[in-house]
CSV table of C-alpha atoms in Angstrom, one decimal:
chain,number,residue,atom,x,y,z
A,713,UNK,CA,101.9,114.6,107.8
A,714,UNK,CA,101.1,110.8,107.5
A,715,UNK,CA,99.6,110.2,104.2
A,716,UNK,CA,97.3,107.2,105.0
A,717,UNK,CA,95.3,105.5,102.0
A,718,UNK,CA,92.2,102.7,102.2
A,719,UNK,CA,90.8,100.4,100.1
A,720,UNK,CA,87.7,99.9,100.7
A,721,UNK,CA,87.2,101.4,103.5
A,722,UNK,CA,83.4,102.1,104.2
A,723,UNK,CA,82.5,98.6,106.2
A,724,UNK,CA,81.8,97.8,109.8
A,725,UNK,CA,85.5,97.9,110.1
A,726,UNK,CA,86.7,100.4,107.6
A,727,UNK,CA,84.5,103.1,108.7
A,728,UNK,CA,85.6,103.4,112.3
A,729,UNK,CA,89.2,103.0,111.2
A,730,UNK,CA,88.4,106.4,109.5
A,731,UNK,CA,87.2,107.7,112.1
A,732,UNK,CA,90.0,107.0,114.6
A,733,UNK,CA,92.7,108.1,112.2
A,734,UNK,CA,90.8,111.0,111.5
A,735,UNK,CA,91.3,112.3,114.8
A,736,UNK,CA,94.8,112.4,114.7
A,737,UNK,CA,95.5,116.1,112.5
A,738,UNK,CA,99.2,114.8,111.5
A,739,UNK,CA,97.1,112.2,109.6
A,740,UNK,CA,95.8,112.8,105.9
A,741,UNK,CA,93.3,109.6,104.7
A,742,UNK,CA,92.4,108.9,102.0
A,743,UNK,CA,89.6,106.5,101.1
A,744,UNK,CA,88.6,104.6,97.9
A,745,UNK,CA,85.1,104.1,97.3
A,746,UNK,CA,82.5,103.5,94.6
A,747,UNK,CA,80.1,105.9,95.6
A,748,UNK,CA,80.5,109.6,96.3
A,749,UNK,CA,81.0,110.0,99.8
A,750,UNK,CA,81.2,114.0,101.3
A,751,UNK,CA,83.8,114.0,104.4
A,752,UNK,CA,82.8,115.1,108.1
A,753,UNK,CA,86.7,116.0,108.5
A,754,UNK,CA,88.8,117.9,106.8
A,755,UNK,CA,91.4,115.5,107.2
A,756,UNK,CA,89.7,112.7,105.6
A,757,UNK,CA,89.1,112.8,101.2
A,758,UNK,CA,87.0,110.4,99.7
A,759,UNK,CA,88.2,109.2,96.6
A,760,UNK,CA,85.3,108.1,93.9
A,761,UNK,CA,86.6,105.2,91.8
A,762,UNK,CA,86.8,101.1,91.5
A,763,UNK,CA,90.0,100.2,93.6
A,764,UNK,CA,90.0,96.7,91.3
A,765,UNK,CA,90.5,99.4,88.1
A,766,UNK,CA,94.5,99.1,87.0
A,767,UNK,CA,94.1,102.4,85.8
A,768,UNK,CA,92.5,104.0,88.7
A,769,UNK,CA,94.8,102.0,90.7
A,770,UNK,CA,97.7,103.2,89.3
A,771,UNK,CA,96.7,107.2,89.3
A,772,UNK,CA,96.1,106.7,93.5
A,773,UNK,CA,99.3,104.9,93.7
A,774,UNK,CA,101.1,107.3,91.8
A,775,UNK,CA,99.3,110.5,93.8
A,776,UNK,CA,101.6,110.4,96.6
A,777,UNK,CA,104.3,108.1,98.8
A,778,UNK,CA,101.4,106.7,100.4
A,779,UNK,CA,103.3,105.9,104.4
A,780,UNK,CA,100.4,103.7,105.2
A,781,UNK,CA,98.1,101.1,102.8
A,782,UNK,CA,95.4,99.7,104.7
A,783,UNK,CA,93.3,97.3,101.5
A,784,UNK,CA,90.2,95.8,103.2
A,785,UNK,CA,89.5,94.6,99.5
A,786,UNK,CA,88.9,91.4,98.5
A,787,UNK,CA,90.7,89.9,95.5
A,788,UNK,CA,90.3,86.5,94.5
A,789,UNK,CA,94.1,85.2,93.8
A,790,UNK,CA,95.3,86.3,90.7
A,791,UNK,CA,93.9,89.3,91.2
A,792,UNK,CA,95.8,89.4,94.2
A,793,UNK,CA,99.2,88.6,92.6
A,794,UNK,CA,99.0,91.2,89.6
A,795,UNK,CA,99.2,93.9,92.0
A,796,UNK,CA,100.7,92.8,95.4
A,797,UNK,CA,104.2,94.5,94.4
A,798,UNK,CA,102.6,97.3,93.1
A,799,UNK,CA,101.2,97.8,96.5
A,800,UNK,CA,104.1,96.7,98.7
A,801,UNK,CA,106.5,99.4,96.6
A,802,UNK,CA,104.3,102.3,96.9
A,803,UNK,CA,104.3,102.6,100.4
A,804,UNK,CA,106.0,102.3,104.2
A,805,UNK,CA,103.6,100.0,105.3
A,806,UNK,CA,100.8,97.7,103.4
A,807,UNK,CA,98.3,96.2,106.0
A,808,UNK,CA,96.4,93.4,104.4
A,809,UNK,CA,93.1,92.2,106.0
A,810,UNK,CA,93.4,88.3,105.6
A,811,UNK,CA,90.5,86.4,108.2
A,812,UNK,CA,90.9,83.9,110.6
A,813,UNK,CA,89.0,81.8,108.7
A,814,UNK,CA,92.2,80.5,107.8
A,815,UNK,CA,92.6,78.5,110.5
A,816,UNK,CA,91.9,74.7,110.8
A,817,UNK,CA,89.9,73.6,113.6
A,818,UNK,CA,91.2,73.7,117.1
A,819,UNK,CA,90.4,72.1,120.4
A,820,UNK,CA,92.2,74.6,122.1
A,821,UNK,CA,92.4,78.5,121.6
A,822,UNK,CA,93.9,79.6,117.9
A,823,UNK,CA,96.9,81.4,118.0
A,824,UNK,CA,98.7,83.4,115.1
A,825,UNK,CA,101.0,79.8,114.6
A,826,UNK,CA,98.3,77.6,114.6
A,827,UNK,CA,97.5,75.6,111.6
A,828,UNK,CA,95.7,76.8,108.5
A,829,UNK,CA,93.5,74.6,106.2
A,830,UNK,CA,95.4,75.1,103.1
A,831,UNK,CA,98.2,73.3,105.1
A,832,UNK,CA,96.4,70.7,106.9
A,833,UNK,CA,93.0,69.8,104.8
A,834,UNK,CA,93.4,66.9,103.0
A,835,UNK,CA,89.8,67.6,101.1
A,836,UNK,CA,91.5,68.1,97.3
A,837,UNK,CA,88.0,69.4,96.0
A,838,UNK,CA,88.3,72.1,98.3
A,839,UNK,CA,91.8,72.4,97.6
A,840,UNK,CA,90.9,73.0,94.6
A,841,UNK,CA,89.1,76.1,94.8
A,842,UNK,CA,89.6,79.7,95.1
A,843,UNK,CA,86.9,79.8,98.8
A,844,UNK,CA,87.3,82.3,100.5
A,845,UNK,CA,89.7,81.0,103.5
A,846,UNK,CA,92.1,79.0,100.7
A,847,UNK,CA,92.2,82.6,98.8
A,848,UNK,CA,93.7,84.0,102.0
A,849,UNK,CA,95.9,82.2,102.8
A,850,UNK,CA,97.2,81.7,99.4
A,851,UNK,CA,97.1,85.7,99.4
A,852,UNK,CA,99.5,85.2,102.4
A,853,UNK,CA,101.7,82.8,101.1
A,854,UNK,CA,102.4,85.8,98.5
A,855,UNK,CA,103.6,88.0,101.5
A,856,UNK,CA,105.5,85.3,103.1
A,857,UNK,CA,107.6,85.1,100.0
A,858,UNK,CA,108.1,88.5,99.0
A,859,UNK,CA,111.2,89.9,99.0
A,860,UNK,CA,109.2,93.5,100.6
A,861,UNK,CA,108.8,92.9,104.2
A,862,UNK,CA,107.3,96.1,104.9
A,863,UNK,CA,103.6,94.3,105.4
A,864,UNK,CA,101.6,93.7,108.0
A,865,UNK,CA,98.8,91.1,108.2
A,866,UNK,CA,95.8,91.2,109.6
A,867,UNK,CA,93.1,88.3,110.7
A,868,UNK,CA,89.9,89.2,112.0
A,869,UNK,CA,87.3,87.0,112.2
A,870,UNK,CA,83.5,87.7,112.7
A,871,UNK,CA,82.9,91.1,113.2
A,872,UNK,CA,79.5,92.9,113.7
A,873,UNK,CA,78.7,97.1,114.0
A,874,UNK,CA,75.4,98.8,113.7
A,875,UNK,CA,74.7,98.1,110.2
A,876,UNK,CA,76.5,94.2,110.1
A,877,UNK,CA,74.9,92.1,112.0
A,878,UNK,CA,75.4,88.0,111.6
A,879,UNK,CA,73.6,85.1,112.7
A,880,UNK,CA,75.4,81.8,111.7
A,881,UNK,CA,76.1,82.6,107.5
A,882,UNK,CA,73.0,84.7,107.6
A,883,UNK,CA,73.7,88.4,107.5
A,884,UNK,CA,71.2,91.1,108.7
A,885,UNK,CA,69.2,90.8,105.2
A,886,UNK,CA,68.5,87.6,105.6
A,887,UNK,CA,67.2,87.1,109.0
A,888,UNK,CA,66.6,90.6,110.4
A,889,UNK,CA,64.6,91.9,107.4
A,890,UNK,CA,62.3,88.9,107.4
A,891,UNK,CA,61.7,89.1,110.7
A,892,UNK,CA,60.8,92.5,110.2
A,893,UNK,CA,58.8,91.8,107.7
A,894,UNK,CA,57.8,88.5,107.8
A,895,UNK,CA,57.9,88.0,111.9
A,896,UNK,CA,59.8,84.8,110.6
A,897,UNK,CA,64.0,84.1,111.6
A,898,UNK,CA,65.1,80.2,110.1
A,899,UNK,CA,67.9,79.1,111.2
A,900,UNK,CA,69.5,75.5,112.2
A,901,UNK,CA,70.2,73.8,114.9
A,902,UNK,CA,73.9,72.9,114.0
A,903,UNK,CA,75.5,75.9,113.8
A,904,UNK,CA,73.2,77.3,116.6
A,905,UNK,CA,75.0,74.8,118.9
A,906,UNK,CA,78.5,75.7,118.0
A,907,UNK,CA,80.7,78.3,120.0
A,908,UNK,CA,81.5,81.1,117.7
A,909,UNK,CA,84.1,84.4,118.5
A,910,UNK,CA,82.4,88.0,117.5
A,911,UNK,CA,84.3,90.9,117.4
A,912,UNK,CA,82.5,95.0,117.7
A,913,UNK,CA,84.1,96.5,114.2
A,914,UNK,CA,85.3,99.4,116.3
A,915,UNK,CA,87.2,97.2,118.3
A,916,UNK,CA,89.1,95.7,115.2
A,917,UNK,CA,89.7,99.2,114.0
A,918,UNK,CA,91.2,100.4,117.0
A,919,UNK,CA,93.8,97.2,116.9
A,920,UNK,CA,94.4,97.8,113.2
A,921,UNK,CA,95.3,101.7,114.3
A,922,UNK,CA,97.6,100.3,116.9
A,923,UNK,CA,99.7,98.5,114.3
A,924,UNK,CA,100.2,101.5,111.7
A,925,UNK,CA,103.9,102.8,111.5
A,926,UNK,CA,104.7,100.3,114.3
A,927,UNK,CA,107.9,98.5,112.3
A,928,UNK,CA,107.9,95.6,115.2
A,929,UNK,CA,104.0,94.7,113.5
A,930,UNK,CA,106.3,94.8,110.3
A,931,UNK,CA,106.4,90.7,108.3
A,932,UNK,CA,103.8,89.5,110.9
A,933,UNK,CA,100.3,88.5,111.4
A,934,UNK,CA,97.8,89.2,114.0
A,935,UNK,CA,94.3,88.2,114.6
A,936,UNK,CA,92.4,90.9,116.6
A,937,UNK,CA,89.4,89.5,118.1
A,938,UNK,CA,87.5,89.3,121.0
A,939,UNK,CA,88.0,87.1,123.8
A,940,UNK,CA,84.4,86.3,124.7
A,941,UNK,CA,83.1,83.1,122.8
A,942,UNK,CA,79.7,82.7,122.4
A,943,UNK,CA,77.3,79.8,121.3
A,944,UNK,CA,75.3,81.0,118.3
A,945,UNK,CA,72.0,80.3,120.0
A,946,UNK,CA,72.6,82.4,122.9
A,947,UNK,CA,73.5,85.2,119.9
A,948,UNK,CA,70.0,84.6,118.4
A,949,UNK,CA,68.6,85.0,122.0
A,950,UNK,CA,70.4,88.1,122.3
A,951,UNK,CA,68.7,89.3,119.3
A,952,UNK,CA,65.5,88.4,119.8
A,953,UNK,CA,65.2,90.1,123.3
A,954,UNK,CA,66.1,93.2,121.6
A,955,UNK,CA,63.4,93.0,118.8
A,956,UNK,CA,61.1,92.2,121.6
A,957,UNK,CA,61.8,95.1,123.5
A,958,UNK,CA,61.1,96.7,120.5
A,959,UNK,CA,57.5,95.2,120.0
A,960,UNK,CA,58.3,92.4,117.9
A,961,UNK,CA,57.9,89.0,118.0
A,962,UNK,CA,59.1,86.8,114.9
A,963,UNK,CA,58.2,83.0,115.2
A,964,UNK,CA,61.4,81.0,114.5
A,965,UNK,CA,61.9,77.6,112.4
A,966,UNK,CA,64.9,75.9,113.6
A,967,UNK,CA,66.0,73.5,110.6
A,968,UNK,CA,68.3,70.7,111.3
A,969,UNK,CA,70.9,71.1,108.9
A,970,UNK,CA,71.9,74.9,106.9
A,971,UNK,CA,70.3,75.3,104.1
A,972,UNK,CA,73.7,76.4,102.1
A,973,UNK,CA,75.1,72.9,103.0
A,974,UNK,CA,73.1,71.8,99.8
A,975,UNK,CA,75.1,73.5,97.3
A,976,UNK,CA,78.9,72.8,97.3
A,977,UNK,CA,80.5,75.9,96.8
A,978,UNK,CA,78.4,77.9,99.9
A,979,UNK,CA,78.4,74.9,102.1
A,980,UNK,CA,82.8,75.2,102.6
A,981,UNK,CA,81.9,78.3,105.0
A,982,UNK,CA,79.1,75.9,106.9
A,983,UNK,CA,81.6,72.7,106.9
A,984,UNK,CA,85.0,74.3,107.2
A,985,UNK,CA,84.4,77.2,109.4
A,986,UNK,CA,80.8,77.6,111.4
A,987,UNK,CA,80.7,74.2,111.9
A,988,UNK,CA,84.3,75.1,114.1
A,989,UNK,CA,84.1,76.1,117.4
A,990,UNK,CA,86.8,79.2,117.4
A,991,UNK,CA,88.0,80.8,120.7
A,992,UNK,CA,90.9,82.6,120.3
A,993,UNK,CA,94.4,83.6,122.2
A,994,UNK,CA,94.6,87.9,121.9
A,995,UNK,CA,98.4,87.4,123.5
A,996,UNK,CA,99.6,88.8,120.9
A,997,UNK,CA,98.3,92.1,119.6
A,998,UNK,CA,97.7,92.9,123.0
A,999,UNK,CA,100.9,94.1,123.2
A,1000,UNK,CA,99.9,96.9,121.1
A,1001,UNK,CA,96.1,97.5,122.3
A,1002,UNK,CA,94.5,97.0,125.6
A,1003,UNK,CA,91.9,94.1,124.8
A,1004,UNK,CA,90.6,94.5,128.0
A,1005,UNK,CA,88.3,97.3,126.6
A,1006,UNK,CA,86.6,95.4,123.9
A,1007,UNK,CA,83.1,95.6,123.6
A,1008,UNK,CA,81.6,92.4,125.6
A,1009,UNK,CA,79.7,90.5,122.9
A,1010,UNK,CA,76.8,90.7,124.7
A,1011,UNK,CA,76.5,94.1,125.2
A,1012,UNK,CA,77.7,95.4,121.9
A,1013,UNK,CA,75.1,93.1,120.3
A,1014,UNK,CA,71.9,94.5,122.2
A,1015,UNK,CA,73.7,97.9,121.1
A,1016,UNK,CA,74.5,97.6,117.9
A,1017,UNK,CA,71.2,96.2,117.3
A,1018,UNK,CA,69.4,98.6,119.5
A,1019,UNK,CA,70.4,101.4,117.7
A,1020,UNK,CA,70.5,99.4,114.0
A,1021,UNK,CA,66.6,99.7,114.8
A,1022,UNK,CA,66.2,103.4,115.1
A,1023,UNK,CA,67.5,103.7,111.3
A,1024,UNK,CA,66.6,100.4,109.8
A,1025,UNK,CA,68.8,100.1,106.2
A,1026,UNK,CA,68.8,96.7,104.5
A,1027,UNK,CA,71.8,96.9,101.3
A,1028,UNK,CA,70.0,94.0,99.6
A,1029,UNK,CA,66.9,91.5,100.1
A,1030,UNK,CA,68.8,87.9,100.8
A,1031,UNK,CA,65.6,86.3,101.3
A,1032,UNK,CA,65.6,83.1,98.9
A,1033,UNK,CA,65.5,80.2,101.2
A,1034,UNK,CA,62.8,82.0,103.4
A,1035,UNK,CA,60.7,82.7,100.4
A,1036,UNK,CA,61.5,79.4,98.6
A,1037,UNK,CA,61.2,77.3,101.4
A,1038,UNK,CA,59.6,78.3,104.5
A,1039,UNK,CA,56.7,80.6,102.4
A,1040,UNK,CA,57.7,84.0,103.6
A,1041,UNK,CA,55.3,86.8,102.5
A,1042,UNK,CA,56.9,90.0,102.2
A,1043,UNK,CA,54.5,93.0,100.6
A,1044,UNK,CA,55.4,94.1,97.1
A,1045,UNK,CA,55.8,97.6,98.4
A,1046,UNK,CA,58.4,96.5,100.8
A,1047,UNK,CA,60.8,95.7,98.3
A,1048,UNK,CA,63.0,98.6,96.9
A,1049,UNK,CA,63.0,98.1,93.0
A,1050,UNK,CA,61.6,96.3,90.2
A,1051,UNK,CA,64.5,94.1,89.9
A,1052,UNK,CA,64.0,92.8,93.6
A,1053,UNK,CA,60.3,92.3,93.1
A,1054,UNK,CA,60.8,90.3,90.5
A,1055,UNK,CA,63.1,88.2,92.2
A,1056,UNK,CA,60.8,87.6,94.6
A,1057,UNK,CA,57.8,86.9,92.3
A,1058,UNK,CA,60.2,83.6,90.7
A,1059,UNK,CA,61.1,83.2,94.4
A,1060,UNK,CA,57.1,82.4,95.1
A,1061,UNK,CA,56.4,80.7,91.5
A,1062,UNK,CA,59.3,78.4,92.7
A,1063,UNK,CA,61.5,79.7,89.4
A,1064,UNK,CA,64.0,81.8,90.8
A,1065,UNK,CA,66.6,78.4,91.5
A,1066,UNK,CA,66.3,77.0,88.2
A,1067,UNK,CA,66.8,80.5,86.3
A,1068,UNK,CA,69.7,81.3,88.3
A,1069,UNK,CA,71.4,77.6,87.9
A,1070,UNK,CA,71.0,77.9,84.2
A,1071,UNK,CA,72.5,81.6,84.1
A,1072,UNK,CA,75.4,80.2,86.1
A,1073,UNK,CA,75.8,77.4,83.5
């Protein structure tokens, strides 16, 4: 029996990981999560508890010899550090989910050598910082100087599934829902003209599952992505032939710069990664999984929206710079609490920006 354990495990990767471990019965997975979860296999046990808790940490580790760690959390890098060893000595193999957002920009297609920003960029206030694609490669650099070498890394990049679906930095709740709502998608003309690589979670999951107990994936990185780029706008074409097909018609406002390049800290995902154009070289984990039957991004878009729309569930309302800017109305009993409404209500009296700048302070 392979005793298997996830972190985090309940996203548009982690979920169909599950699910294709699952079906192999010499498995036994085990999956942390925050909120009680009931299994559809009896070879799958969902553990309730917060995966960042030392305590809780250290009762899971200590449950079994775990032969498989597979940690799709995210840790900023401290966080990282005070439990990496920890990790790597309770178990055979510890798969970390870096991102290929890692990389630098590239003219040609990346490859697991090619260069990383936190070895090229010369921008020292972004050096600085802890963003997201610094904290993962600095969460590498950990690996790359252990003295365990029984870890695998992993670098997807974009990935959608039927309940994550991306346009440019926008996730579903803050396009889709307005549309649905609000018959209104804003988005920008310079990241709808960059070229942009998306990946069907499945797919990921099934390259992930390729990799466990393989000891030739063992002190190595792969990026598992799909080889289909795609321009942004033809992805927000995609998506709006689905939703009409579906009877709706949003109106779209095409602004000319992102709105999150006006605050520092969200604009480093704008400038230093949608403002890339990534294609990518699958050479190398293809020698574990056939890439050939990755979803076409086309195709699993229309899909994964298609059938997104027969269910609709939105996690949270991301809606600020509709509201704030562009005068989206959304209906009082549309939103799911009273903490939500009132967000939108400082959202309309213009208040919301100022309030949450000063509680930052």
């Amino acid at each position: 029996m392979n005793n298997i354990l996830i972190f985090g495990g309940t996203g548009a990767m982690g979920e169909h990981l599950v699910n294709i471990l699952s079906e192999n019965k010499d498995n036994q997975v085990y999956v942390t999560t925050r909120k009680k979860r009931e299994s559809k296999s009896e070879n799958v046990l969902y553990v309730e508890g917060d995966a960042k808790d030392n305590v809780f940490l250290s009762s899971i580790l200590n449950r079994k010899k775990w032969d498989c760690i597979v940690d799709f959390m995210i840790y900023n890098t401290d966080e990282f550090k005070n439990r990496a060893y920890k990790l790597l000595e309770s178990t055979g193999q510890y798969v970390f989910l870096s991102s290929s957002r890692v990389y630098a920009d590239s003219d040609t297609a990346i490859t697991e050598n090619s260069p990383r920003l936190l070895d090229v960029c010369t921008d020292k206030e972004y050096l600085s910082t802890d963003e997201y694609a610094l904290t993962k490669a600095r969460q590498e650099n950990f690996l790359f100087g252990s003295k365990h070498k029984n870890w695998t890394i992993i670098r997807p990049y974009i990935t959608y599934s039927e309940q994550r679906l991306q346009l440019g930095v926008l996730e579903k709740e803050e396009w889709l829902y307005v549309a649905l709502n609000g018959n209104t998608i804003i988005f920008s003309d310079d990241i709808a003209s960059k070229t942009t690589t998306l990946t069907y979670g499945g797919d990921v999951a099934n390259g992930i599952a390729s990799l466990i107990g393989k000891n030739e994936s063992f002190a190595d990185s792969f990026h598992i992505t799909s080889e289909n780029p795609i321009q942004w706008k033809t992805v927000m074409d995609i998506y709006i032939g689905i939703l009409e097909k579906n009877g709706i018609t949003p109106s779209i406002i095409m602004e000319k710069e992102c709105y999150r390049t006006h605050n520092l800290r969200p604009a480093y995902q704008v400038i230093y990664d949608r403002y890339f154009n990534r294609t990518f070289d699958n050479t190398k984990i293809s020698h574990f999984v056939d890439v050939s039957t990755f979803k076409k991004t086309s195709e699993g878009l229309s899909e994964c929206l298609s059938k997104f729309l027969l269910h609709p569930e939105f996690r949270c309302m991301l809606y600020e710079n509709a509201v704030s800017v562009h005068n989206v109305r959304i209906p009082l009993s549309r939103l799911n609490d009273n903490k939500n409404r009132a967000k939108y209500l400082l959202m309309r009296l213009g208040l919301y920006k100022a309030l949450k700048s000063i509680c930052h302070k």
